[in-house]
Amino acid sequence: MYAYILSLTGQNSQKYKLILHFVPLVIIYLLLSDFFILPPEKKIFIYRNGGDKYISFKQNINALVMVSGVLYVSLSLLSLRKYKKEISGQYSNTEKINLNWVYYLIAGISVIWFCIIFTGDIITFISVVLFVLFAAYFGITKAGILNLTEIKNYNAIKKEETIVSPVSVKYQRSLLNEDTIQSIYTKLVYKMDTEKLFKDPDLNLDHVASLLDIHPNSLSQTINSIENKNFYDYINRQRIEEFKRLSVLPENQKFTILSLAFESGFNSKTSFNRNFKKYMNCSPREFLKNQNSDLK
């Protein structure tokens, strides 16, 4: 699962390091080589007698399984957290690429690990079967798992960015003094006010940077320095403000809340509600009620 997440999120640039994770498994198999060459009846005898002379070895393996389970679940969660932080700095809408569904897979793997350690073979087998059925059903019904085009596009962009020398990027960022940052921010605000770039649901950092003719790192640093936000939060705040403006106009009272949310640049009801509550500390309906709006 950990290797899958690294591959899915484009964090496996040094693939040879993944091989190191299989070293303990190879060592275990080597230590059990004498068991593997035993005749079948001897293997059955050892299994029925709880491991026979392999009891202490089995206990050590169980301890390693417990440690590795906690370790790899933790590493998987940390990798997802890192990925979500990265895409928040690149995209204004992350619904299609946030990989929230992976948390269900991690939870399923954790349950199986728990069953392996603390329960018998039957319960473990049942948990594995249920997990496979759940994963199959989830994979078929949830397009986000099978259609990974958006994530592949993100990884492709990420690979292109790694071509840029880290040293050059470092110096480029260091050259941004207060005046430069303020100049970039002024251009950004002007673009947002006049062209309402935030209305594009697929708006991303690279596109805005290209419109301003600056490096994406410079734009990201500018937003972070002045707004104290990442790109995702900055753009969605603009969308919330646009929704508030549209919702009080008399000519818009015939529209629904969701239609105005889409008009403001959001691409899903979930994203709109979550961001609105984050910035306004109330739901859209509660806000409109206080504004005496007739939107539904």
PDB file of N, CA and C in Angstrom, residues 108-210:
ATOM      1  N   GLY A 108      -8.771  -0.399   5.602  1.00  0.00           N
ATOM      2  CA  GLY A 108      -8.978  -1.824   5.345  1.00  0.00           C
ATOM      3  C   GLY A 108      -7.729  -2.639   5.607  1.00  0.00           C
ATOM      4  N   ILE A 109      -6.590  -2.136   5.137  1.00  0.00           N
ATOM      5  CA  ILE A 109      -5.315  -2.817   5.377  1.00  0.00           C
ATOM      6  C   ILE A 109      -5.022  -2.888   6.875  1.00  0.00           C
ATOM      7  N   SER A 110      -5.347  -1.828   7.590  1.00  0.00           N
ATOM      8  CA  SER A 110      -5.114  -1.798   9.038  1.00  0.00           C
ATOM      9  C   SER A 110      -5.941  -2.864   9.748  1.00  0.00           C
ATOM     10  N   VAL A 111      -7.193  -3.031   9.305  1.00  0.00           N
ATOM     11  CA  VAL A 111      -8.060  -4.056   9.902  1.00  0.00           C
ATOM     12  C   VAL A 111      -7.489  -5.447   9.654  1.00  0.00           C
ATOM     13  N   ILE A 112      -7.025  -5.681   8.429  1.00  0.00           N
ATOM     14  CA  ILE A 112      -6.430  -6.984   8.101  1.00  0.00           C
ATOM     15  C   ILE A 112      -5.193  -7.231   8.958  1.00  0.00           C
ATOM     16  N   TRP A 113      -4.375  -6.210   9.111  1.00  0.00           N
ATOM     17  CA  TRP A 113      -3.170  -6.330   9.933  1.00  0.00           C
ATOM     18  C   TRP A 113      -3.542  -6.683  11.375  1.00  0.00           C
ATOM     19  N   PHE A 114      -4.582  -6.033  11.878  1.00  0.00           N
ATOM     20  CA  PHE A 114      -5.046  -6.299  13.241  1.00  0.00           C
ATOM     21  C   PHE A 114      -5.504  -7.752  13.376  1.00  0.00           C
ATOM     22  N   CYS A 115      -6.235  -8.228  12.371  1.00  0.00           N
ATOM     23  CA  CYS A 115      -6.732  -9.610  12.407  1.00  0.00           C
ATOM     24  C   CYS A 115      -5.587 -10.616  12.357  1.00  0.00           C
ATOM     25  N   ILE A 116      -4.564 -10.304  11.563  1.00  0.00           N
ATOM     26  CA  ILE A 116      -3.410 -11.200  11.465  1.00  0.00           C
ATOM     27  C   ILE A 116      -2.721 -11.345  12.817  1.00  0.00           C
ATOM     28  N   ILE A 117      -2.632 -10.236  13.538  1.00  0.00           N
ATOM     29  CA  ILE A 117      -1.887 -10.228  14.800  1.00  0.00           C
ATOM     30  C   ILE A 117      -2.701 -10.791  15.961  1.00  0.00           C
ATOM     31  N   PHE A 118      -3.976 -10.410  16.044  1.00  0.00           N
ATOM     32  CA  PHE A 118      -4.745 -10.692  17.255  1.00  0.00           C
ATOM     33  C   PHE A 118      -5.853 -11.736  17.092  1.00  0.00           C
ATOM     34  N   THR A 119      -6.109 -12.199  15.871  1.00  0.00           N
ATOM     35  CA  THR A 119      -7.188 -13.179  15.693  1.00  0.00           C
ATOM     36  C   THR A 119      -6.666 -14.419  14.972  1.00  0.00           C
ATOM     37  N   GLY A 120      -7.571 -15.332  14.703  1.00  0.00           N
ATOM     38  CA  GLY A 120      -7.194 -16.572  14.040  1.00  0.00           C
ATOM     39  C   GLY A 120      -7.259 -16.480  12.529  1.00  0.00           C
ATOM     40  N   ASP A 121      -6.950 -17.614  11.890  1.00  0.00           N
ATOM     41  CA  ASP A 121      -6.879 -17.657  10.430  1.00  0.00           C
ATOM     42  C   ASP A 121      -8.234 -17.411   9.777  1.00  0.00           C
ATOM     43  N   ILE A 122      -9.294 -17.924  10.393  1.00  0.00           N
ATOM     44  CA  ILE A 122     -10.624 -17.803   9.780  1.00  0.00           C
ATOM     45  C   ILE A 122     -11.057 -16.340   9.705  1.00  0.00           C
ATOM     46  N   ILE A 123     -10.907 -15.625  10.823  1.00  0.00           N
ATOM     47  CA  ILE A 123     -11.302 -14.212  10.842  1.00  0.00           C
ATOM     48  C   ILE A 123     -10.424 -13.399   9.893  1.00  0.00           C
ATOM     49  N   THR A 124      -9.141 -13.737   9.849  1.00  0.00           N
ATOM     50  CA  THR A 124      -8.238 -13.047   8.929  1.00  0.00           C
ATOM     51  C   THR A 124      -8.667 -13.271   7.484  1.00  0.00           C
ATOM     52  N   PHE A 125      -9.009 -14.523   7.164  1.00  0.00           N
ATOM     53  CA  PHE A 125      -9.456 -14.851   5.806  1.00  0.00           C
ATOM     54  C   PHE A 125     -10.726 -14.081   5.454  1.00  0.00           C
ATOM     55  N   ILE A 126     -11.663 -14.028   6.400  1.00  0.00           N
ATOM     56  CA  ILE A 126     -12.921 -13.307   6.164  1.00  0.00           C
ATOM     57  C   ILE A 126     -12.649 -11.820   5.936  1.00  0.00           C
ATOM     58  N   SER A 127     -11.754 -11.250   6.735  1.00  0.00           N
ATOM     59  CA  SER A 127     -11.437  -9.823   6.598  1.00  0.00           C
ATOM     60  C   SER A 127     -10.795  -9.527   5.248  1.00  0.00           C
ATOM     61  N   VAL A 128      -9.943 -10.444   4.776  1.00  0.00           N
ATOM     62  CA  VAL A 128      -9.298 -10.256   3.471  1.00  0.00           C
ATOM     63  C   VAL A 128     -10.334 -10.319   2.351  1.00  0.00           C
ATOM     64  N   VAL A 129     -11.242 -11.296   2.437  1.00  0.00           N
ATOM     65  CA  VAL A 129     -12.292 -11.437   1.416  1.00  0.00           C
ATOM     66  C   VAL A 129     -13.175 -10.200   1.380  1.00  0.00           C
ATOM     67  N   LEU A 130     -13.583  -9.728   2.555  1.00  0.00           N
ATOM     68  CA  LEU A 130     -14.426  -8.531   2.624  1.00  0.00           C
ATOM     69  C   LEU A 130     -13.698  -7.314   2.070  1.00  0.00           C
ATOM     70  N   PHE A 131     -12.414  -7.226   2.364  1.00  0.00           N
ATOM     71  CA  PHE A 131     -11.626  -6.096   1.863  1.00  0.00           C
ATOM     72  C   PHE A 131     -11.536  -6.124   0.340  1.00  0.00           C
ATOM     73  N   VAL A 132     -11.295  -7.305  -0.219  1.00  0.00           N
ATOM     74  CA  VAL A 132     -11.200  -7.440  -1.681  1.00  0.00           C
ATOM     75  C   VAL A 132     -12.531  -7.084  -2.338  1.00  0.00           C
ATOM     76  N   LEU A 133     -13.635  -7.569  -1.757  1.00  0.00           N
ATOM     77  CA  LEU A 133     -14.957  -7.260  -2.302  1.00  0.00           C
ATOM     78  C   LEU A 133     -15.252  -5.765  -2.215  1.00  0.00           C
ATOM     79  N   PHE A 134     -14.899  -5.178  -1.077  1.00  0.00           N
ATOM     80  CA  PHE A 134     -15.121  -3.746  -0.891  1.00  0.00           C
ATOM     81  C   PHE A 134     -14.288  -2.936  -1.882  1.00  0.00           C
ATOM     82  N   ALA A 135     -13.011  -3.322  -2.040  1.00  0.00           N
ATOM     83  CA  ALA A 135     -12.124  -2.604  -2.957  1.00  0.00           C
ATOM     84  C   ALA A 135     -12.620  -2.722  -4.396  1.00  0.00           C
ATOM     85  N   ALA A 136     -13.102  -3.921  -4.758  1.00  0.00           N
ATOM     86  CA  ALA A 136     -13.617  -4.124  -6.116  1.00  0.00           C
ATOM     87  C   ALA A 136     -14.862  -3.275  -6.359  1.00  0.00           C
ATOM     88  N   TYR A 137     -15.775  -3.294  -5.397  1.00  0.00           N
ATOM     89  CA  TYR A 137     -17.009  -2.505  -5.529  1.00  0.00           C
ATOM     90  C   TYR A 137     -16.686  -1.014  -5.576  1.00  0.00           C
ATOM     91  N   PHE A 138     -15.800  -0.597  -4.686  1.00  0.00           N
ATOM     92  CA  PHE A 138     -15.436   0.816  -4.615  1.00  0.00           C
ATOM     93  C   PHE A 138     -14.737   1.256  -5.892  1.00  0.00           C
ATOM     94  N   GLY A 139     -13.891   0.371  -6.427  1.00  0.00           N
ATOM     95  CA  GLY A 139     -13.158   0.705  -7.643  1.00  0.00           C
ATOM     96  C   GLY A 139     -14.053   0.833  -8.856  1.00  0.00           C
ATOM     97  N   ILE A 140     -15.133   0.047  -8.882  1.00  0.00           N
ATOM     98  CA  ILE A 140     -16.054   0.089 -10.016  1.00  0.00           C
ATOM     99  C   ILE A 140     -17.009   1.273  -9.915  1.00  0.00           C
ATOM    100  N   THR A 141     -17.499   1.532  -8.705  1.00  0.00           N
ATOM    101  CA  THR A 141     -18.522   2.571  -8.535  1.00  0.00           C
ATOM    102  C   THR A 141     -17.945   3.968  -8.396  1.00  0.00           C
ATOM    103  N   LYS A 142     -16.696   4.073  -7.952  1.00  0.00           N
ATOM    104  CA  LYS A 142     -16.072   5.382  -7.777  1.00  0.00           C
ATOM    105  C   LYS A 142     -15.103   5.643  -8.915  1.00  0.00           C
ATOM    106  N   ALA A 143     -15.488   6.570  -9.780  1.00  0.00           N
ATOM    107  CA  ALA A 143     -14.669   6.846 -10.968  1.00  0.00           C
ATOM    108  C   ALA A 143     -13.287   7.349 -10.610  1.00  0.00           C
ATOM    109  N   GLY A 144     -13.159   7.951  -9.450  1.00  0.00           N
ATOM    110  CA  GLY A 144     -11.877   8.527  -9.059  1.00  0.00           C
ATOM    111  C   GLY A 144     -10.771   7.513  -8.935  1.00  0.00           C
ATOM    112  N   ILE A 145     -11.121   6.247  -8.691  1.00  0.00           N
ATOM    113  CA  ILE A 145     -10.089   5.233  -8.523  1.00  0.00           C
ATOM    114  C   ILE A 145      -9.586   4.735  -9.871  1.00  0.00           C
ATOM    115  N   LEU A 146     -10.519   4.521 -10.794  1.00  0.00           N
ATOM    116  CA  LEU A 146     -10.125   3.971 -12.080  1.00  0.00           C
ATOM    117  C   LEU A 146      -9.710   5.044 -13.073  1.00  0.00           C
ATOM    118  N   ASN A 147     -10.241   6.242 -12.940  1.00  0.00           N
ATOM    119  CA  ASN A 147      -9.900   7.330 -13.842  1.00  0.00           C
ATOM    120  C   ASN A 147      -8.901   8.250 -13.149  1.00  0.00           C
ATOM    121  N   LEU A 148      -7.631   8.006 -13.388  1.00  0.00           N
ATOM    122  CA  LEU A 148      -6.583   8.741 -12.694  1.00  0.00           C
ATOM    123  C   LEU A 148      -5.920   9.767 -13.601  1.00  0.00           C
ATOM    124  N   THR A 149      -6.645  10.232 -14.616  1.00  0.00           N
ATOM    125  CA  THR A 149      -6.078  11.167 -15.585  1.00  0.00           C
ATOM    126  C   THR A 149      -5.583  12.438 -14.919  1.00  0.00           C
ATOM    127  N   GLU A 150      -6.412  12.999 -14.024  1.00  0.00           N
ATOM    128  CA  GLU A 150      -6.046  14.251 -13.368  1.00  0.00           C
ATOM    129  C   GLU A 150      -4.774  14.082 -12.539  1.00  0.00           C
ATOM    130  N   ILE A 151      -4.666  12.957 -11.845  1.00  0.00           N
ATOM    131  CA  ILE A 151      -3.487  12.715 -11.015  1.00  0.00           C
ATOM    132  C   ILE A 151      -2.255  12.520 -11.892  1.00  0.00           C
ATOM    133  N   LYS A 152      -2.422  11.825 -13.020  1.00  0.00           N
ATOM    134  CA  LYS A 152      -1.306  11.631 -13.941  1.00  0.00           C
ATOM    135  C   LYS A 152      -0.832  12.966 -14.501  1.00  0.00           C
ATOM    136  N   ASN A 153      -1.776  13.853 -14.792  1.00  0.00           N
ATOM    137  CA  ASN A 153      -1.405  15.176 -15.290  1.00  0.00           C
ATOM    138  C   ASN A 153      -0.603  15.936 -14.243  1.00  0.00           C
ATOM    139  N   TYR A 154      -1.043  15.817 -12.986  1.00  0.00           N
ATOM    140  CA  TYR A 154      -0.320  16.491 -11.901  1.00  0.00           C
ATOM    141  C   TYR A 154       1.099  15.947 -11.780  1.00  0.00           C
ATOM    142  N   ASN A 155       1.236  14.626 -11.850  1.00  0.00           N
ATOM    143  CA  ASN A 155       2.555  14.014 -11.740  1.00  0.00           C
ATOM    144  C   ASN A 155       3.454  14.396 -12.908  1.00  0.00           C
ATOM    145  N   ALA A 156       2.848  14.547 -14.105  1.00  0.00           N
ATOM    146  CA  ALA A 156       3.625  14.950 -15.276  1.00  0.00           C
ATOM    147  C   ALA A 156       4.174  16.358 -15.097  1.00  0.00           C
ATOM    148  N   ILE A 157       3.323  17.251 -14.582  1.00  0.00           N
ATOM    149  CA  ILE A 157       3.763  18.623 -14.322  1.00  0.00           C
ATOM    150  C   ILE A 157       4.854  18.637 -13.258  1.00  0.00           C
ATOM    151  N   LYS A 158       4.673  17.796 -12.261  1.00  0.00           N
ATOM    152  CA  LYS A 158       5.636  17.722 -11.165  1.00  0.00           C
ATOM    153  C   LYS A 158       7.005  17.271 -11.667  1.00  0.00           C
ATOM    154  N   LYS A 159       7.000  16.292 -12.598  1.00  0.00           N
ATOM    155  CA  LYS A 159       8.261  15.808 -13.153  1.00  0.00           C
ATOM    156  C   LYS A 159       8.959  16.887 -13.967  1.00  0.00           C
ATOM    157  N   GLU A 160       8.158  17.669 -14.703  1.00  0.00           N
ATOM    158  CA  GLU A 160       8.736  18.752 -15.494  1.00  0.00           C
ATOM    159  C   GLU A 160       9.403  19.787 -14.595  1.00  0.00           C
ATOM    160  N   GLU A 161       8.786  20.030 -13.440  1.00  0.00           N
ATOM    161  CA  GLU A 161       9.330  21.031 -12.530  1.00  0.00           C
ATOM    162  C   GLU A 161      10.640  20.573 -11.915  1.00  0.00           C
ATOM    163  N   THR A 162      10.823  19.260 -11.769  1.00  0.00           N
ATOM    164  CA  THR A 162      12.055  18.758 -11.166  1.00  0.00           C
ATOM    165  C   THR A 162      13.247  18.927 -12.091  1.00  0.00           C
ATOM    166  N   ILE A 163      12.967  19.196 -13.382  1.00  0.00           N
ATOM    167  CA  ILE A 163      14.056  19.429 -14.326  1.00  0.00           C
ATOM    168  C   ILE A 163      14.777  20.729 -13.982  1.00  0.00           C
ATOM    169  N   VAL A 164      14.016  21.694 -13.425  1.00  0.00           N
ATOM    170  CA  VAL A 164      14.617  22.961 -13.028  1.00  0.00           C
ATOM    171  C   VAL A 164      15.579  22.720 -11.883  1.00  0.00           C
ATOM    172  N   SER A 165      16.751  23.284 -11.983  1.00  0.00           N
ATOM    173  CA  SER A 165      17.764  23.084 -10.952  1.00  0.00           C
ATOM    174  C   SER A 165      17.290  23.616  -9.614  1.00  0.00           C
ATOM    175  N   PRO A 166      17.406  22.815  -8.542  1.00  0.00           N
ATOM    176  CA  PRO A 166      17.008  23.279  -7.215  1.00  0.00           C
ATOM    177  C   PRO A 166      17.775  24.525  -6.797  1.00  0.00           C
ATOM    178  N   VAL A 167      19.029  24.620  -7.260  1.00  0.00           N
ATOM    179  CA  VAL A 167      19.846  25.783  -6.901  1.00  0.00           C
ATOM    180  C   VAL A 167      19.278  27.045  -7.515  1.00  0.00           C
ATOM    181  N   SER A 168      18.898  26.960  -8.814  1.00  0.00           N
ATOM    182  CA  SER A 168      18.361  28.139  -9.493  1.00  0.00           C
ATOM    183  C   SER A 168      17.053  28.578  -8.870  1.00  0.00           C
ATOM    184  N   VAL A 169      16.218  27.601  -8.488  1.00  0.00           N
ATOM    185  CA  VAL A 169      14.949  27.931  -7.842  1.00  0.00           C
ATOM    186  C   VAL A 169      15.201  28.610  -6.507  1.00  0.00           C
ATOM    187  N   LYS A 170      16.183  28.109  -5.780  1.00  0.00           N
ATOM    188  CA  LYS A 170      16.507  28.679  -4.478  1.00  0.00           C
ATOM    189  C   LYS A 170      16.899  30.140  -4.611  1.00  0.00           C
ATOM    190  N   TYR A 171      17.763  30.436  -5.593  1.00  0.00           N
ATOM    191  CA  TYR A 171      18.189  31.815  -5.773  1.00  0.00           C
ATOM    192  C   TYR A 171      17.066  32.684  -6.304  1.00  0.00           C
ATOM    193  N   GLN A 172      16.218  32.076  -7.126  1.00  0.00           N
ATOM    194  CA  GLN A 172      15.099  32.845  -7.657  1.00  0.00           C
ATOM    195  C   GLN A 172      14.178  33.282  -6.532  1.00  0.00           C
ATOM    196  N   ARG A 173      13.927  32.380  -5.595  1.00  0.00           N
ATOM    197  CA  ARG A 173      13.056  32.705  -4.476  1.00  0.00           C
ATOM    198  C   ARG A 173      13.706  33.756  -3.580  1.00  0.00           C
ATOM    199  N   SER A 174      15.020  33.659  -3.410  1.00  0.00           N
ATOM    200  CA  SER A 174      15.703  34.583  -2.515  1.00  0.00           C
ATOM    201  C   SER A 174      15.750  35.996  -3.089  1.00  0.00           C
ATOM    202  N   LEU A 175      15.609  36.128  -4.424  1.00  0.00           N
ATOM    203  CA  LEU A 175      15.652  37.440  -5.055  1.00  0.00           C
ATOM    204  C   LEU A 175      14.353  38.217  -4.887  1.00  0.00           C
ATOM    205  N   LEU A 176      13.327  37.586  -4.360  1.00  0.00           N
ATOM    206  CA  LEU A 176      12.046  38.260  -4.192  1.00  0.00           C
ATOM    207  C   LEU A 176      12.074  39.137  -2.938  1.00  0.00           C
ATOM    208  N   ASN A 177      12.396  40.392  -3.132  1.00  0.00           N
ATOM    209  CA  ASN A 177      12.349  41.317  -1.999  1.00  0.00           C
ATOM    210  C   ASN A 177      10.926  41.827  -1.809  1.00  0.00           C
ATOM    211  N   GLU A 178      10.736  42.670  -0.828  1.00  0.00           N
ATOM    212  CA  GLU A 178       9.395  43.150  -0.496  1.00  0.00           C
ATOM    213  C   GLU A 178       8.749  43.905  -1.657  1.00  0.00           C
ATOM    214  N   ASP A 179       9.548  44.709  -2.353  1.00  0.00           N
ATOM    215  CA  ASP A 179       9.005  45.483  -3.479  1.00  0.00           C
ATOM    216  C   ASP A 179       8.547  44.564  -4.611  1.00  0.00           C
ATOM    217  N   THR A 180       9.352  43.531  -4.881  1.00  0.00           N
ATOM    218  CA  THR A 180       8.998  42.586  -5.943  1.00  0.00           C
ATOM    219  C   THR A 180       7.731  41.824  -5.588  1.00  0.00           C
ATOM    220  N   ILE A 181       7.661  41.395  -4.353  1.00  0.00           N
ATOM    221  CA  ILE A 181       6.475  40.668  -3.891  1.00  0.00           C
ATOM    222  C   ILE A 181       5.232  41.539  -4.004  1.00  0.00           C
ATOM    223  N   GLN A 182       5.355  42.792  -3.598  1.00  0.00           N
ATOM    224  CA  GLN A 182       4.213  43.702  -3.660  1.00  0.00           C
ATOM    225  C   GLN A 182       3.803  43.968  -5.104  1.00  0.00           C
ATOM    226  N   SER A 183       4.789  44.058  -5.994  1.00  0.00           N
ATOM    227  CA  SER A 183       4.503  44.287  -7.411  1.00  0.00           C
ATOM    228  C   SER A 183       3.752  43.099  -8.012  1.00  0.00           C
ATOM    229  N   ILE A 184       4.208  41.896  -7.690  1.00  0.00           N
ATOM    230  CA  ILE A 184       3.537  40.690  -8.188  1.00  0.00           C
ATOM    231  C   ILE A 184       2.122  40.610  -7.636  1.00  0.00           C
ATOM    232  N   TYR A 185       1.980  40.940  -6.369  1.00  0.00           N
ATOM    233  CA  TYR A 185       0.664  40.866  -5.736  1.00  0.00           C
ATOM    234  C   TYR A 185      -0.309  41.863  -6.364  1.00  0.00           C
ATOM    235  N   THR A 186       0.182  43.043  -6.680  1.00  0.00           N
ATOM    236  CA  THR A 186      -0.663  44.059  -7.320  1.00  0.00           C
ATOM    237  C   THR A 186      -1.165  43.561  -8.675  1.00  0.00           C
ATOM    238  N   LYS A 187      -0.272  42.939  -9.439  1.00  0.00           N
ATOM    239  CA  LYS A 187      -0.661  42.382 -10.741  1.00  0.00           C
ATOM    240  C   LYS A 187      -1.675  41.255 -10.566  1.00  0.00           C
ATOM    241  N   LEU A 188      -1.457  40.445  -9.552  1.00  0.00           N
ATOM    242  CA  LEU A 188      -2.360  39.325  -9.289  1.00  0.00           C
ATOM    243  C   LEU A 188      -3.758  39.824  -8.949  1.00  0.00           C
ATOM    244  N   VAL A 189      -3.833  40.791  -8.057  1.00  0.00           N
ATOM    245  CA  VAL A 189      -5.128  41.341  -7.649  1.00  0.00           C
ATOM    246  C   VAL A 189      -5.843  41.967  -8.843  1.00  0.00           C
ATOM    247  N   TYR A 190      -5.085  42.665  -9.677  1.00  0.00           N
ATOM    248  CA  TYR A 190      -5.672  43.294 -10.863  1.00  0.00           C
ATOM    249  C   TYR A 190      -6.257  42.236 -11.799  1.00  0.00           C
ATOM    250  N   LYS A 191      -5.508  41.154 -12.012  1.00  0.00           N
ATOM    251  CA  LYS A 191      -5.986  40.068 -12.871  1.00  0.00           C
ATOM    252  C   LYS A 191      -7.252  39.435 -12.303  1.00  0.00           C
ATOM    253  N   MET A 192      -7.245  39.230 -11.008  1.00  0.00           N
ATOM    254  CA  MET A 192      -8.400  38.606 -10.369  1.00  0.00           C
ATOM    255  C   MET A 192      -9.634  39.503 -10.453  1.00  0.00           C
ATOM    256  N   ASP A 193      -9.426  40.795 -10.247  1.00  0.00           N
ATOM    257  CA  ASP A 193     -10.551  41.737 -10.257  1.00  0.00           C
ATOM    258  C   ASP A 193     -11.104  41.966 -11.660  1.00  0.00           C
ATOM    259  N   THR A 194     -10.223  42.051 -12.640  1.00  0.00           N
ATOM    260  CA  THR A 194     -10.661  42.393 -13.995  1.00  0.00           C
ATOM    261  C   THR A 194     -11.074  41.176 -14.816  1.00  0.00           C
ATOM    262  N   GLU A 195     -10.356  40.070 -14.655  1.00  0.00           N
ATOM    263  CA  GLU A 195     -10.636  38.888 -15.472  1.00  0.00           C
ATOM    264  C   GLU A 195     -11.320  37.767 -14.696  1.00  0.00           C
ATOM    265  N   LYS A 196     -11.392  37.936 -13.386  1.00  0.00           N
ATOM    266  CA  LYS A 196     -12.047  36.936 -12.522  1.00  0.00           C
ATOM    267  C   LYS A 196     -11.567  35.519 -12.850  1.00  0.00           C
ATOM    268  N   LEU A 197     -10.271  35.350 -12.774  1.00  0.00           N
ATOM    269  CA  LEU A 197      -9.658  34.061 -13.102  1.00  0.00           C
ATOM    270  C   LEU A 197     -10.198  32.932 -12.235  1.00  0.00           C
ATOM    271  N   PHE A 198     -10.604  33.270 -11.021  1.00  0.00           N
ATOM    272  CA  PHE A 198     -11.063  32.248 -10.078  1.00  0.00           C
ATOM    273  C   PHE A 198     -12.328  31.534 -10.545  1.00  0.00           C
ATOM    274  N   LYS A 199     -13.008  32.077 -11.550  1.00  0.00           N
ATOM    275  CA  LYS A 199     -14.225  31.436 -12.056  1.00  0.00           C
ATOM    276  C   LYS A 199     -13.924  30.181 -12.870  1.00  0.00           C
ATOM    277  N   ASP A 200     -12.672  30.003 -13.223  1.00  0.00           N
ATOM    278  CA  ASP A 200     -12.263  28.788 -13.925  1.00  0.00           C
ATOM    279  C   ASP A 200     -12.099  27.665 -12.897  1.00  0.00           C
ATOM    280  N   PRO A 201     -12.945  26.630 -12.935  1.00  0.00           N
ATOM    281  CA  PRO A 201     -12.871  25.552 -11.931  1.00  0.00           C
ATOM    282  C   PRO A 201     -11.540  24.809 -11.941  1.00  0.00           C
ATOM    283  N   ASP A 202     -10.872  24.816 -13.099  1.00  0.00           N
ATOM    284  CA  ASP A 202      -9.614  24.072 -13.233  1.00  0.00           C
ATOM    285  C   ASP A 202      -8.385  24.970 -13.115  1.00  0.00           C
ATOM    286  N   LEU A 203      -8.564  26.141 -12.566  1.00  0.00           N
ATOM    287  CA  LEU A 203      -7.456  27.082 -12.436  1.00  0.00           C
ATOM    288  C   LEU A 203      -6.341  26.481 -11.583  1.00  0.00           C
ATOM    289  N   ASN A 204      -5.103  26.652 -12.034  1.00  0.00           N
ATOM    290  CA  ASN A 204      -3.973  26.162 -11.251  1.00  0.00           C
ATOM    291  C   ASN A 204      -2.865  27.203 -11.189  1.00  0.00           C
ATOM    292  N   LEU A 205      -1.920  26.959 -10.335  1.00  0.00           N
ATOM    293  CA  LEU A 205      -0.845  27.911 -10.068  1.00  0.00           C
ATOM    294  C   LEU A 205      -0.026  28.212 -11.318  1.00  0.00           C
ATOM    295  N   ASP A 206       0.299  27.183 -12.086  1.00  0.00           N
ATOM    296  CA  ASP A 206       1.136  27.371 -13.274  1.00  0.00           C
ATOM    297  C   ASP A 206       0.468  28.287 -14.295  1.00  0.00           C
ATOM    298  N   HIS A 207      -0.845  28.132 -14.460  1.00  0.00           N
ATOM    299  CA  HIS A 207      -1.557  28.955 -15.442  1.00  0.00           C
ATOM    300  C   HIS A 207      -1.560  30.424 -15.033  1.00  0.00           C
ATOM    301  N   VAL A 208      -1.843  30.684 -13.770  1.00  0.00           N
ATOM    302  CA  VAL A 208      -1.852  32.069 -13.291  1.00  0.00           C
ATOM    303  C   VAL A 208      -0.451  32.669 -13.399  1.00  0.00           C
ATOM    304  N   ALA A 209       0.563  31.876 -13.055  1.00  0.00           N
ATOM    305  CA  ALA A 209       1.943  32.364 -13.136  1.00  0.00           C
ATOM    306  C   ALA A 209       2.312  32.716 -14.575  1.00  0.00           C
ATOM    307  N   SER A 210       1.853  31.900 -15.522  1.00  0.00           N
ATOM    308  CA  SER A 210       2.155  32.179 -16.931  1.00  0.00           C
ATOM    309  C   SER A 210       1.470  33.463 -17.395  1.00  0.00           C
TER     310      SER A 210
END
